[in-house]
Coordinates of C-alpha atoms and ligand atoms in Angstrom, one line a residue:
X16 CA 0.0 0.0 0.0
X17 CA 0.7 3.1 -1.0
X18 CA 2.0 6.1 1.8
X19 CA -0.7 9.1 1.8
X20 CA 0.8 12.1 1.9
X21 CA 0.6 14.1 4.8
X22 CA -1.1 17.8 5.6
X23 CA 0.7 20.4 4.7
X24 CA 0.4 23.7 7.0
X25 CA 0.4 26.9 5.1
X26 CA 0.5 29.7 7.8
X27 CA 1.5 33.3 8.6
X28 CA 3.5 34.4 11.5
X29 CA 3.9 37.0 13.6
X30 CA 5.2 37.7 17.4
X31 CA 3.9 39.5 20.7
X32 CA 6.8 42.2 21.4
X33 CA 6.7 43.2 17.3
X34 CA 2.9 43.2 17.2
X35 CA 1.1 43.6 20.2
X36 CA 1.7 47.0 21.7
X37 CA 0.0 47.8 25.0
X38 CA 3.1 47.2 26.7
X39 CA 2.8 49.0 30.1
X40 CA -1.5 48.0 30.2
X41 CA -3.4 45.8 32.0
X42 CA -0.5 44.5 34.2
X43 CA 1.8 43.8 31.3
X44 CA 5.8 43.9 33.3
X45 CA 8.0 45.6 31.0
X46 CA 10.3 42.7 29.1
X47 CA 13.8 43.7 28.4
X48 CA 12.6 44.7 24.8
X49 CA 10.6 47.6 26.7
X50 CA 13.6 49.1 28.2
X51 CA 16.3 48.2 25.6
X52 CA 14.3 50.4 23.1
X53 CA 14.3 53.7 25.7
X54 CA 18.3 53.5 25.9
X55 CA 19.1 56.1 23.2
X56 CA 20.8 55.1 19.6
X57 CA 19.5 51.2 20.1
X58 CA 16.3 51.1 17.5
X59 CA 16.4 53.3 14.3
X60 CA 14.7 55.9 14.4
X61 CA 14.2 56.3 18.7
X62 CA 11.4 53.5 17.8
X63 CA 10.0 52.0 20.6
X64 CA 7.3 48.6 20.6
X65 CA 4.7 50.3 23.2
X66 CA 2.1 50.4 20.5
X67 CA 3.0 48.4 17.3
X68 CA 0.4 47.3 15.6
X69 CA -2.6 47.6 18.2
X70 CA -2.7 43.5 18.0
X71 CA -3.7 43.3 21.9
X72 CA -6.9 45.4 20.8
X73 CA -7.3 44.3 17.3
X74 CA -6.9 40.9 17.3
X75 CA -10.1 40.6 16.1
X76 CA -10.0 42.6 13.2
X77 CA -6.7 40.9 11.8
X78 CA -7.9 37.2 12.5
X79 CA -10.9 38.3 10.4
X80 CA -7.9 39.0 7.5
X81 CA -6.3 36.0 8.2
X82 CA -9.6 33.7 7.6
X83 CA -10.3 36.6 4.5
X84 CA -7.1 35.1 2.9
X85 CA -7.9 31.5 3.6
X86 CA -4.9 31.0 5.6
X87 CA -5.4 28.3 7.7
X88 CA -2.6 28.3 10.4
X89 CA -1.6 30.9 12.8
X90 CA 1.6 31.2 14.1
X91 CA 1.9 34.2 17.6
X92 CA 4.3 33.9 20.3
X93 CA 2.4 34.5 24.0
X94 CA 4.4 37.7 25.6
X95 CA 5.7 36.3 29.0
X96 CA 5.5 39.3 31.2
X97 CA 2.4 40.0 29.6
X98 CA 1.4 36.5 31.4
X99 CA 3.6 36.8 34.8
X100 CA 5.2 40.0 35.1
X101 CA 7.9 39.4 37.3
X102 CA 8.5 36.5 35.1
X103 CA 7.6 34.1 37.7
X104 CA 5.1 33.4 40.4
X105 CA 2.4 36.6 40.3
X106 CA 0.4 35.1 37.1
X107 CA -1.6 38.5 35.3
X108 CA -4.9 37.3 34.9
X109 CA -5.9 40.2 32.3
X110 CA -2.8 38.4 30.3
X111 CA -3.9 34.8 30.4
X112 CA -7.7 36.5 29.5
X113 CA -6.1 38.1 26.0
X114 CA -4.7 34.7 24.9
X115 CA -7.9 33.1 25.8
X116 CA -9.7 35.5 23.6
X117 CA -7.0 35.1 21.1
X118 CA -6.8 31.6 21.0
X119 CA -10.7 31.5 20.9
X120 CA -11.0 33.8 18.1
X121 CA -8.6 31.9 16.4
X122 CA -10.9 28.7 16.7
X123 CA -13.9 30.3 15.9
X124 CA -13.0 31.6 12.9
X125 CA -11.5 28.0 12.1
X126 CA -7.8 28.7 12.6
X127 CA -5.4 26.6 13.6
X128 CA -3.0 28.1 16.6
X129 CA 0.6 28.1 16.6
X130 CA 1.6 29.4 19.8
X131 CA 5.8 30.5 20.4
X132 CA 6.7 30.4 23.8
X133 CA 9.6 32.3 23.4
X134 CA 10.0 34.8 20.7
X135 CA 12.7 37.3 22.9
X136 CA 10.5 39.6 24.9
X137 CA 12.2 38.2 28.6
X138 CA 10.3 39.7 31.5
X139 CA 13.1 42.8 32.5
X140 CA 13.0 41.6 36.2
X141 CA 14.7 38.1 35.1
X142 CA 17.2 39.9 33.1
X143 CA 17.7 41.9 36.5
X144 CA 18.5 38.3 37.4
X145 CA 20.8 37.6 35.3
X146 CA 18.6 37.0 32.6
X147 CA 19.8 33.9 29.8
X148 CA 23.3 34.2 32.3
X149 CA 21.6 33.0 35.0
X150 CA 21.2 28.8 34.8
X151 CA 17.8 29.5 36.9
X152 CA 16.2 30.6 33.4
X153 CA 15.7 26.6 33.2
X154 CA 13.5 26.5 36.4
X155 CA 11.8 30.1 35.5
X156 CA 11.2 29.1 31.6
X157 CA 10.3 25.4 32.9
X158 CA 7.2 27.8 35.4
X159 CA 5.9 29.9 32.4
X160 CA 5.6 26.6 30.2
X161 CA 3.9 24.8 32.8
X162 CA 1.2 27.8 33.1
X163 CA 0.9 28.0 29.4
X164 CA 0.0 24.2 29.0
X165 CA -2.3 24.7 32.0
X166 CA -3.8 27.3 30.6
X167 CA -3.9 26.7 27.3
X168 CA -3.1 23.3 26.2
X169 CA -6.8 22.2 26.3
X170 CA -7.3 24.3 22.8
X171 CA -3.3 24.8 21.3
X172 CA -2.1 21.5 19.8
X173 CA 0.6 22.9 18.1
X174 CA 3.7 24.4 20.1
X175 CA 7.3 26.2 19.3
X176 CA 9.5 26.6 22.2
X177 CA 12.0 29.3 21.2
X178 CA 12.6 31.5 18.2
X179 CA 15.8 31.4 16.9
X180 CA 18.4 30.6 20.0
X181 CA 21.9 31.7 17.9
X182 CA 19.8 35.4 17.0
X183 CA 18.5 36.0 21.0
X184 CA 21.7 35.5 22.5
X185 CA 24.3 36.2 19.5
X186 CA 22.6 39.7 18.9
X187 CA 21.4 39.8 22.7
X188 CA 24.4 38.6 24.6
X189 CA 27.5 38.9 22.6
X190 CA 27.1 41.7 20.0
X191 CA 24.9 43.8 22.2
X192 CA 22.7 45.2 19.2
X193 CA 19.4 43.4 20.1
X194 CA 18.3 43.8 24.2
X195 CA 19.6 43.2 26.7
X196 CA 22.6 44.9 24.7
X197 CA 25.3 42.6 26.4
X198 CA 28.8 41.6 25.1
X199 CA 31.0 39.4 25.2
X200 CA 31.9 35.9 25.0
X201 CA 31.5 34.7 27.9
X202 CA 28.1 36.4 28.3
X203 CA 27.2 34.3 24.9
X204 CA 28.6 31.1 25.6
X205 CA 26.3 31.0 29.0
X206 CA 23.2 32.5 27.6
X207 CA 24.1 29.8 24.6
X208 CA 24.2 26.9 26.6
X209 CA 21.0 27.9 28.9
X210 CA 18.8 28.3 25.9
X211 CA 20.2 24.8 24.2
X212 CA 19.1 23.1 27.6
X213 CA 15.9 25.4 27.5
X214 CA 14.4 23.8 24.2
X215 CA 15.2 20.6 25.2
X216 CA 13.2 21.3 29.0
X217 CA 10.7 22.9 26.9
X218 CA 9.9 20.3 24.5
X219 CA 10.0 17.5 26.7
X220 CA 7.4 19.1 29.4
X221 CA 4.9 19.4 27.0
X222 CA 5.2 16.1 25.5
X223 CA 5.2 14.9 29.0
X224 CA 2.0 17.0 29.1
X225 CA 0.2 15.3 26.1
X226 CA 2.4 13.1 24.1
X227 CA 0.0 13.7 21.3
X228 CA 1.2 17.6 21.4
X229 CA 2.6 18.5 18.0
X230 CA 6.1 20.3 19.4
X231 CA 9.1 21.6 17.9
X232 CA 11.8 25.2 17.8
X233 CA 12.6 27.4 15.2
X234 CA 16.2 27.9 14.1
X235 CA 17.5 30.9 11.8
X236 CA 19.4 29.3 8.7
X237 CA 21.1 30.7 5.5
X238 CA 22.9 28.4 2.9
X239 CA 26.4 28.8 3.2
X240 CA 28.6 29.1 0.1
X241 CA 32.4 29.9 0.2
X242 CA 33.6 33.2 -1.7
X243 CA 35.8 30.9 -3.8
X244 CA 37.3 27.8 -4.2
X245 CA 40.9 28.5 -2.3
X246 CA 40.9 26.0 0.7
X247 CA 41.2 28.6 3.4
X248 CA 37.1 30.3 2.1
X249 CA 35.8 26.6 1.8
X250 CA 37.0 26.0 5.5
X251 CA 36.0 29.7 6.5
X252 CA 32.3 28.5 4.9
X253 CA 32.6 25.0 7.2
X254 CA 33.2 26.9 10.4
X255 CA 30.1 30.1 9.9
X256 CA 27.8 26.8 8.5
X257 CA 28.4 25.2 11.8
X258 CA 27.9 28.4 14.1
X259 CA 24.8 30.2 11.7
X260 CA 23.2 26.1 11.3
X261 CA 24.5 23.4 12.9
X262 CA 25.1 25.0 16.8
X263 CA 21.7 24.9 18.6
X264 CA 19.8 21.9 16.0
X265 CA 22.7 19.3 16.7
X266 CA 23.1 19.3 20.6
X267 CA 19.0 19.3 20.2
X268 CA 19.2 16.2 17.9
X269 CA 22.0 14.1 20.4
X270 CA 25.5 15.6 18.4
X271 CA 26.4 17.8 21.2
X272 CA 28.2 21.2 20.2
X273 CA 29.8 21.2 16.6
X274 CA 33.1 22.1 18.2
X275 CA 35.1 19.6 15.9
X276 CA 34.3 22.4 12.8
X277 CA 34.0 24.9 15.4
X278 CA 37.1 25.2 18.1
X279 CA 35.8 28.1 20.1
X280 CA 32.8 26.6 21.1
X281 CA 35.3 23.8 23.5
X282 CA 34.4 26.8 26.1
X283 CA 30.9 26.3 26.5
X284 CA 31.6 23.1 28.5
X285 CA 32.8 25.5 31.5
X286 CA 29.2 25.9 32.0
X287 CA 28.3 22.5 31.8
X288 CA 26.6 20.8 34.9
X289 CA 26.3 17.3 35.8
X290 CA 24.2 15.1 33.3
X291 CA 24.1 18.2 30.6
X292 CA 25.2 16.1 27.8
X293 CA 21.8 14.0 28.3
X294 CA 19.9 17.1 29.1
X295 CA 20.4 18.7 25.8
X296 CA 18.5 16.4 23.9
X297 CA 15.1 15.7 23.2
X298 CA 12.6 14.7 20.8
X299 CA 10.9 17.1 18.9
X300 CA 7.9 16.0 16.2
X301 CA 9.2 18.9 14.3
X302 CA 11.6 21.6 13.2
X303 CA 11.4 25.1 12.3
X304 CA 13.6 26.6 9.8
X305 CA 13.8 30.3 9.4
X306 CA 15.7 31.3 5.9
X307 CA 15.1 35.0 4.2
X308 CA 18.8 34.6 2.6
X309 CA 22.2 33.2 1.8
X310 CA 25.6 34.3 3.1
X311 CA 28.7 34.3 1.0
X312 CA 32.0 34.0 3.3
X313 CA 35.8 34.6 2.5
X314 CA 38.7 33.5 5.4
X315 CA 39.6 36.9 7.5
X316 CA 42.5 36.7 9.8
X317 CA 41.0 39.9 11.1
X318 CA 37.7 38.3 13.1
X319 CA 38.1 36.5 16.1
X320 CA 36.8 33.0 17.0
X321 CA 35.6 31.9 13.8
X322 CA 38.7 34.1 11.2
X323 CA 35.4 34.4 8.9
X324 CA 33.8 37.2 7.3
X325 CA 30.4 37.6 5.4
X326 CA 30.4 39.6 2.0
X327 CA 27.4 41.4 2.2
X328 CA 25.0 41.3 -1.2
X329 CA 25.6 44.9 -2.2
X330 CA 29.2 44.5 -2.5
X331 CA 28.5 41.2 -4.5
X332 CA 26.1 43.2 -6.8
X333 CA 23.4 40.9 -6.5
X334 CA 19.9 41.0 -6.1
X335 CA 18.9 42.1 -2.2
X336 CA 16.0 43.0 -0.1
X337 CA 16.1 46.3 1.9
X338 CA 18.1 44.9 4.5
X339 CA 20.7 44.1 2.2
X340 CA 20.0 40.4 2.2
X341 CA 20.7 38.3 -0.8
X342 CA 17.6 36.9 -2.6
X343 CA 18.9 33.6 -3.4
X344 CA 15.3 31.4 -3.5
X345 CA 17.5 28.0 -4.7
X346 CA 18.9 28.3 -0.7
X347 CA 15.7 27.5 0.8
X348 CA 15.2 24.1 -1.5
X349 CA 19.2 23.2 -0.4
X350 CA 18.3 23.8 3.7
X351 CA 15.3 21.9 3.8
X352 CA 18.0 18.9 2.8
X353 CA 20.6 19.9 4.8
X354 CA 18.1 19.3 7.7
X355 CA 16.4 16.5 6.4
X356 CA 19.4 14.4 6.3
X357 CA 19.4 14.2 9.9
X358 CA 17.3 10.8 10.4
X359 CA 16.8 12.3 14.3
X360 CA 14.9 15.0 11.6
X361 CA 11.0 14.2 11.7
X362 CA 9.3 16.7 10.2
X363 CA 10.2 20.5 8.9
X364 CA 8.1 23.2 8.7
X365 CA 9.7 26.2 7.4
X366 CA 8.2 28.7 10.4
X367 CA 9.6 31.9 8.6
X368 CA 10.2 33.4 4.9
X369 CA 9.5 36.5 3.9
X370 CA 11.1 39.6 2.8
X371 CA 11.1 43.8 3.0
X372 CA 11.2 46.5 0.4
X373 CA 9.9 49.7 0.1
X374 CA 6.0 49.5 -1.0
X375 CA 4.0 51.7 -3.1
X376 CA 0.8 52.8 -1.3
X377 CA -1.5 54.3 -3.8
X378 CA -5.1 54.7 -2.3
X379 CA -6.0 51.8 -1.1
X380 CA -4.0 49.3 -3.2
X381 CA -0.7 48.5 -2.6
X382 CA 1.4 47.2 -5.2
X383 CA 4.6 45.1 -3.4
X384 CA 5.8 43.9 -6.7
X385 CA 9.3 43.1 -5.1
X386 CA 7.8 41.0 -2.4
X387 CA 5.3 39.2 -4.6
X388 CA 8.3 38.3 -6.8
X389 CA 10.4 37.5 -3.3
X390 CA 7.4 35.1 -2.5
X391 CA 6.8 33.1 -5.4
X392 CA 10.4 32.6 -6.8
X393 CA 10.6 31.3 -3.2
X394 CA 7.4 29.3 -3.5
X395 CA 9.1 27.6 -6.4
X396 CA 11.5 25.7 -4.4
X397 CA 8.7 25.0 -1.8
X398 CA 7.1 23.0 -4.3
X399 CA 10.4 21.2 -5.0
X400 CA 10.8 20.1 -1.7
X401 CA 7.1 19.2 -1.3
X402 CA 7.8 16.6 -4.3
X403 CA 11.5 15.6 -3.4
X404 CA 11.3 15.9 0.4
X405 CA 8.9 14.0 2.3
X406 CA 10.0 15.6 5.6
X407 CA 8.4 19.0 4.5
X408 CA 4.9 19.6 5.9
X409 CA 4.7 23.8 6.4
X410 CA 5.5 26.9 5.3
X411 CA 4.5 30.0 7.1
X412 CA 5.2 33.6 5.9
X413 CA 7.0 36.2 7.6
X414 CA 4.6 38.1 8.5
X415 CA 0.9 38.6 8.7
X416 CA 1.5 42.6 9.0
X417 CA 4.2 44.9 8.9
X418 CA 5.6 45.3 12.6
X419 CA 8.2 46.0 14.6
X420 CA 11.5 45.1 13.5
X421 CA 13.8 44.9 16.1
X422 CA 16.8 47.1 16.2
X423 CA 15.8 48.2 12.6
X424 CA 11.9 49.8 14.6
X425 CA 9.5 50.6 12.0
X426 CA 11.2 51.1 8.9
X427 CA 11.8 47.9 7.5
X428 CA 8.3 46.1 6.3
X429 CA 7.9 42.6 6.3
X430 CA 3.8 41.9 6.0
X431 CA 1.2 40.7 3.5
X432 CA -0.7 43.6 5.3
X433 CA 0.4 47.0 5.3
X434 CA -0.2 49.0 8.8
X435 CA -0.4 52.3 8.5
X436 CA 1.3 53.9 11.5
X437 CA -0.6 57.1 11.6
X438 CA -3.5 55.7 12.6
X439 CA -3.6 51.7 12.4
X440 CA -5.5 50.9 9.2
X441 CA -4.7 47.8 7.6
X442 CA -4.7 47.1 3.9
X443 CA -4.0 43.5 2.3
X444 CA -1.0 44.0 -0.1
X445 CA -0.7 42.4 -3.6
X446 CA 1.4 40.3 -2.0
X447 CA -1.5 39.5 0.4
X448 CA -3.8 38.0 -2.1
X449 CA -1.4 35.8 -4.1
X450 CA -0.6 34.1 -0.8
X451 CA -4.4 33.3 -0.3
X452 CA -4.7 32.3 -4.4
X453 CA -1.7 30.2 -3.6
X454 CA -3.4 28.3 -0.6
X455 CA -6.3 27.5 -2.4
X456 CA -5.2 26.5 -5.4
X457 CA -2.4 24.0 -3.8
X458 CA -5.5 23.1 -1.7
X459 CA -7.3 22.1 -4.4
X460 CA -4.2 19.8 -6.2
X461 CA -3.8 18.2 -2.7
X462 CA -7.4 16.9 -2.2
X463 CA -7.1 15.9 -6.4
X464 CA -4.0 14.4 -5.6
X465 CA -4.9 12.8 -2.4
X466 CA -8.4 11.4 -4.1
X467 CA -6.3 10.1 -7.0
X468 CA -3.9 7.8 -4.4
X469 CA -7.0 6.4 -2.2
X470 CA -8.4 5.6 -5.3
X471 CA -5.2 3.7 -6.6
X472 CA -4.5 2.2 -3.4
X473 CA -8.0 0.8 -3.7
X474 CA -7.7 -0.5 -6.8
X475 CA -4.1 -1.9 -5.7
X476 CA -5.9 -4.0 -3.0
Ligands
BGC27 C1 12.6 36.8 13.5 C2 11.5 37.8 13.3 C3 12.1 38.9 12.5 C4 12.4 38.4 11.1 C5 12.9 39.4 10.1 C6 13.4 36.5 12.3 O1 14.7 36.6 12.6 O2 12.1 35.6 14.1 O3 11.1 38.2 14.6 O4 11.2 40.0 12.4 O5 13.3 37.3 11.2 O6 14.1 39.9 10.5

């Protein structure tokens, strides 16, 4: 007989600190994110997240866009000092009430929730702590979960425990460009090894939970390729694959640290307690692979730890998004490999893609003719690995609505739906409404598709 294939989960995505606003209401604690932004010179433009896009009030009005486009799956993180302020004990009830109306409204509407735990918006009063430093994250993250699943696991099947480990505390902890703007190697290495330990807690307490839980973590990935063929680039590319890929999946998977390819990383075992080795592992039914780009790298003598430097796509002259990242849509078909080769590799759903350029507002159309061309020269090589990949079963797009980008604040637009600022409307881009032509029409090959192999197994029998 025959293998069905399995569902595939088309999605959006989108995160509490980037979206939400509200971030001082209704017993919200301020998360590190809240007071990073107020220190001057951090976010472009003195941007700050305390309003966003209005999510915590119009939740509503954007789930009623989401069902609009037909997108089936929705991906939010929860906010965890919106939930416990203090990070632990004192839980905020009118918190836990806006994910219940979320997660309701979500249902009603007949959307499948895909609820982040961790998307980089730490409570400030565990940061005062120590923060990712501090080895007691594992008992205060281990709290929060517990709540969450307590809370919430009677409606939310579908779980991701942290978004992108290497950007939280590479940005966060040793470049000190994302919050809590600290430096240092030291300061990464710890806050490193805490959060590898931290997915591995996280996934196995909620399959403890309900073993029929659908759980994984989201790693950032770009396809590596050496500026040329001299032996010192190729082994420059071997050392920033295994840092920007390889460095949080692999302990996860039962490898440990890929300090073979990656000598620095030896250190990290100063922070290793009794048992850690086991500890780091764990199970998940999925993971999530975050790619917007390629990097290109060329040997430098010049940078320390990993003698590697990236050559950014404007000095390559090729094409790039706003951000100066590479469009290079072959990358995404290569990564979804590079992962799948791991048999400890279940499932992948890519849990972010997407892209921002400038768009032309005129009226009330807007023509994102860059990011339509982004998303289906991308969408190309999703269809690849849905035929040549049998581990592939999602793709969500970065992101529902323009938002909040980090260090970069407003500036840089990422959504399907444009937000104006000014005074919160939303319009669905082009871009918008080729995602939701997209759905339906792979929709529709999947069920023909899917009738055409019951049939055949039938007629096998
Ligand atoms: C993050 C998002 C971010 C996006 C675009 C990912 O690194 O998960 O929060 O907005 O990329 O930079």
């Amino acid at each position: 007989m025959k293998l069905l294939k399995k569902p595939f989960h088309w999605g959006v995505a989108t995160s509490a600190l980037q979206t939400e606003g509200a971030s001082y209401l209704d017993g919200k604690g301020p998360s590190i994110w809240d007071e990073f932004s107020l220190r001057k010179g951090k976010i472009a433009g003195g941007h700050t997240p305390e309003i966003a896009n209005s999510f915590y009030y119009r939740y509503e009005e954007d789930l009623d866009i989401v069902q609009a486009l037909h997108i089936p799956n929705f991906r939010f993180s929860i906010s965890w000092p919106r939930v416990l302020p203090q990070g632990t004990r004192n839980i905020n009830q009118k918190g836990i009430d806006f994910y219940d109306r979320l997660i309701d409204a979500c249902l009603e509407r007949g959307i499948t929730p895909w609820v982040t735990l961790y998307h980089w918006d730490l409570p400030l009063q565990l940061e005062l702590n120590g923060g990712w430093n501090n080895r007691d994250i594992l008992s205060w993250f281990s709290e929060y979960v517990e709540l969450m699943l307590q809370k919430f696991g009677d409606r939310v099947s579908n779980w991701m425990v942290l978004n992108e480990p290497l950007v939280f505390t590479g940005a966060g902890y040793f470049l000190g460009i994302h919050a809590p703007g600290k430096k240092g190697m030291n300061s990464f290495l710890s806050a490193a090894h805490h959060a590898s330990l931290a997915q591995a807690v996280g996934i196995r307490q909620i399959k403890e939970h309900n073993a029929l839980f659908n759980v994984g973590t989201t790693y950032s990935c770009s396809w590596i390729t050496p500026f040329s063929d001299s032996p010192n680039d190729q082994q420059a590319a071997v050392r920033v694959d295994a840092l920007m890929n390889r460095f949080f999946v692999e302990p996860l998977l039962g490898y440990g640290y890929p300090v073979k390819d990656l000598p620095f990383l030896k250190e990290i075992e100063k922070f290793y307690q009794k048992d850690d080795e086991t500890l780091l592992k764990a199970t998940p039914d999925f993971i999530g692979i975050q790619n917007y780009t390629r990097e290109v790298v060329k040997h430098s003598w010049f940078t320390p730890y990993i003698n590697a430097k990236l050559i950014d796509a404007r000095t390559r002259q090729v094409p790039h998004t706003l951000l100066n990242w590479e469009i290079y849509p072959e990358g995404i078909h290569s990564l979804i490999h590079k992962y799948a080769a791991y048999p400890e590799v279940k499932n992948i759903i890519v849990s972010e893609n997407g892209a921002a350029f400038p768009d032309h507002v005129t009226g009330n159309e807007i023509k994102d003719s860059q990011r339509l061309s982004y998303l289906k020269n991308y969408m190309l090589h999703i269809n690849r690995a849905r035929m040549d990949c049998s581990k592939l079963c999602g793709y969500f797009v970065w992101s529902l609505h323009d938002n909040f980008e980090w260090a970069e604040g407003y500036y840089p637009r990422f959504g399907l739906v444009h937000i104006d600022y000014s005074n919160q409307k939303r319009t669905i881009k082009e871009s918008g409404y080729w995602y939701k032509n997209h759905i339906l029409n792979q929709k529709y090959e999947d069920k023909i598709q899917h009738e055409h192999q019951l049939f055949n197994t039938k007629e096998e029998r």
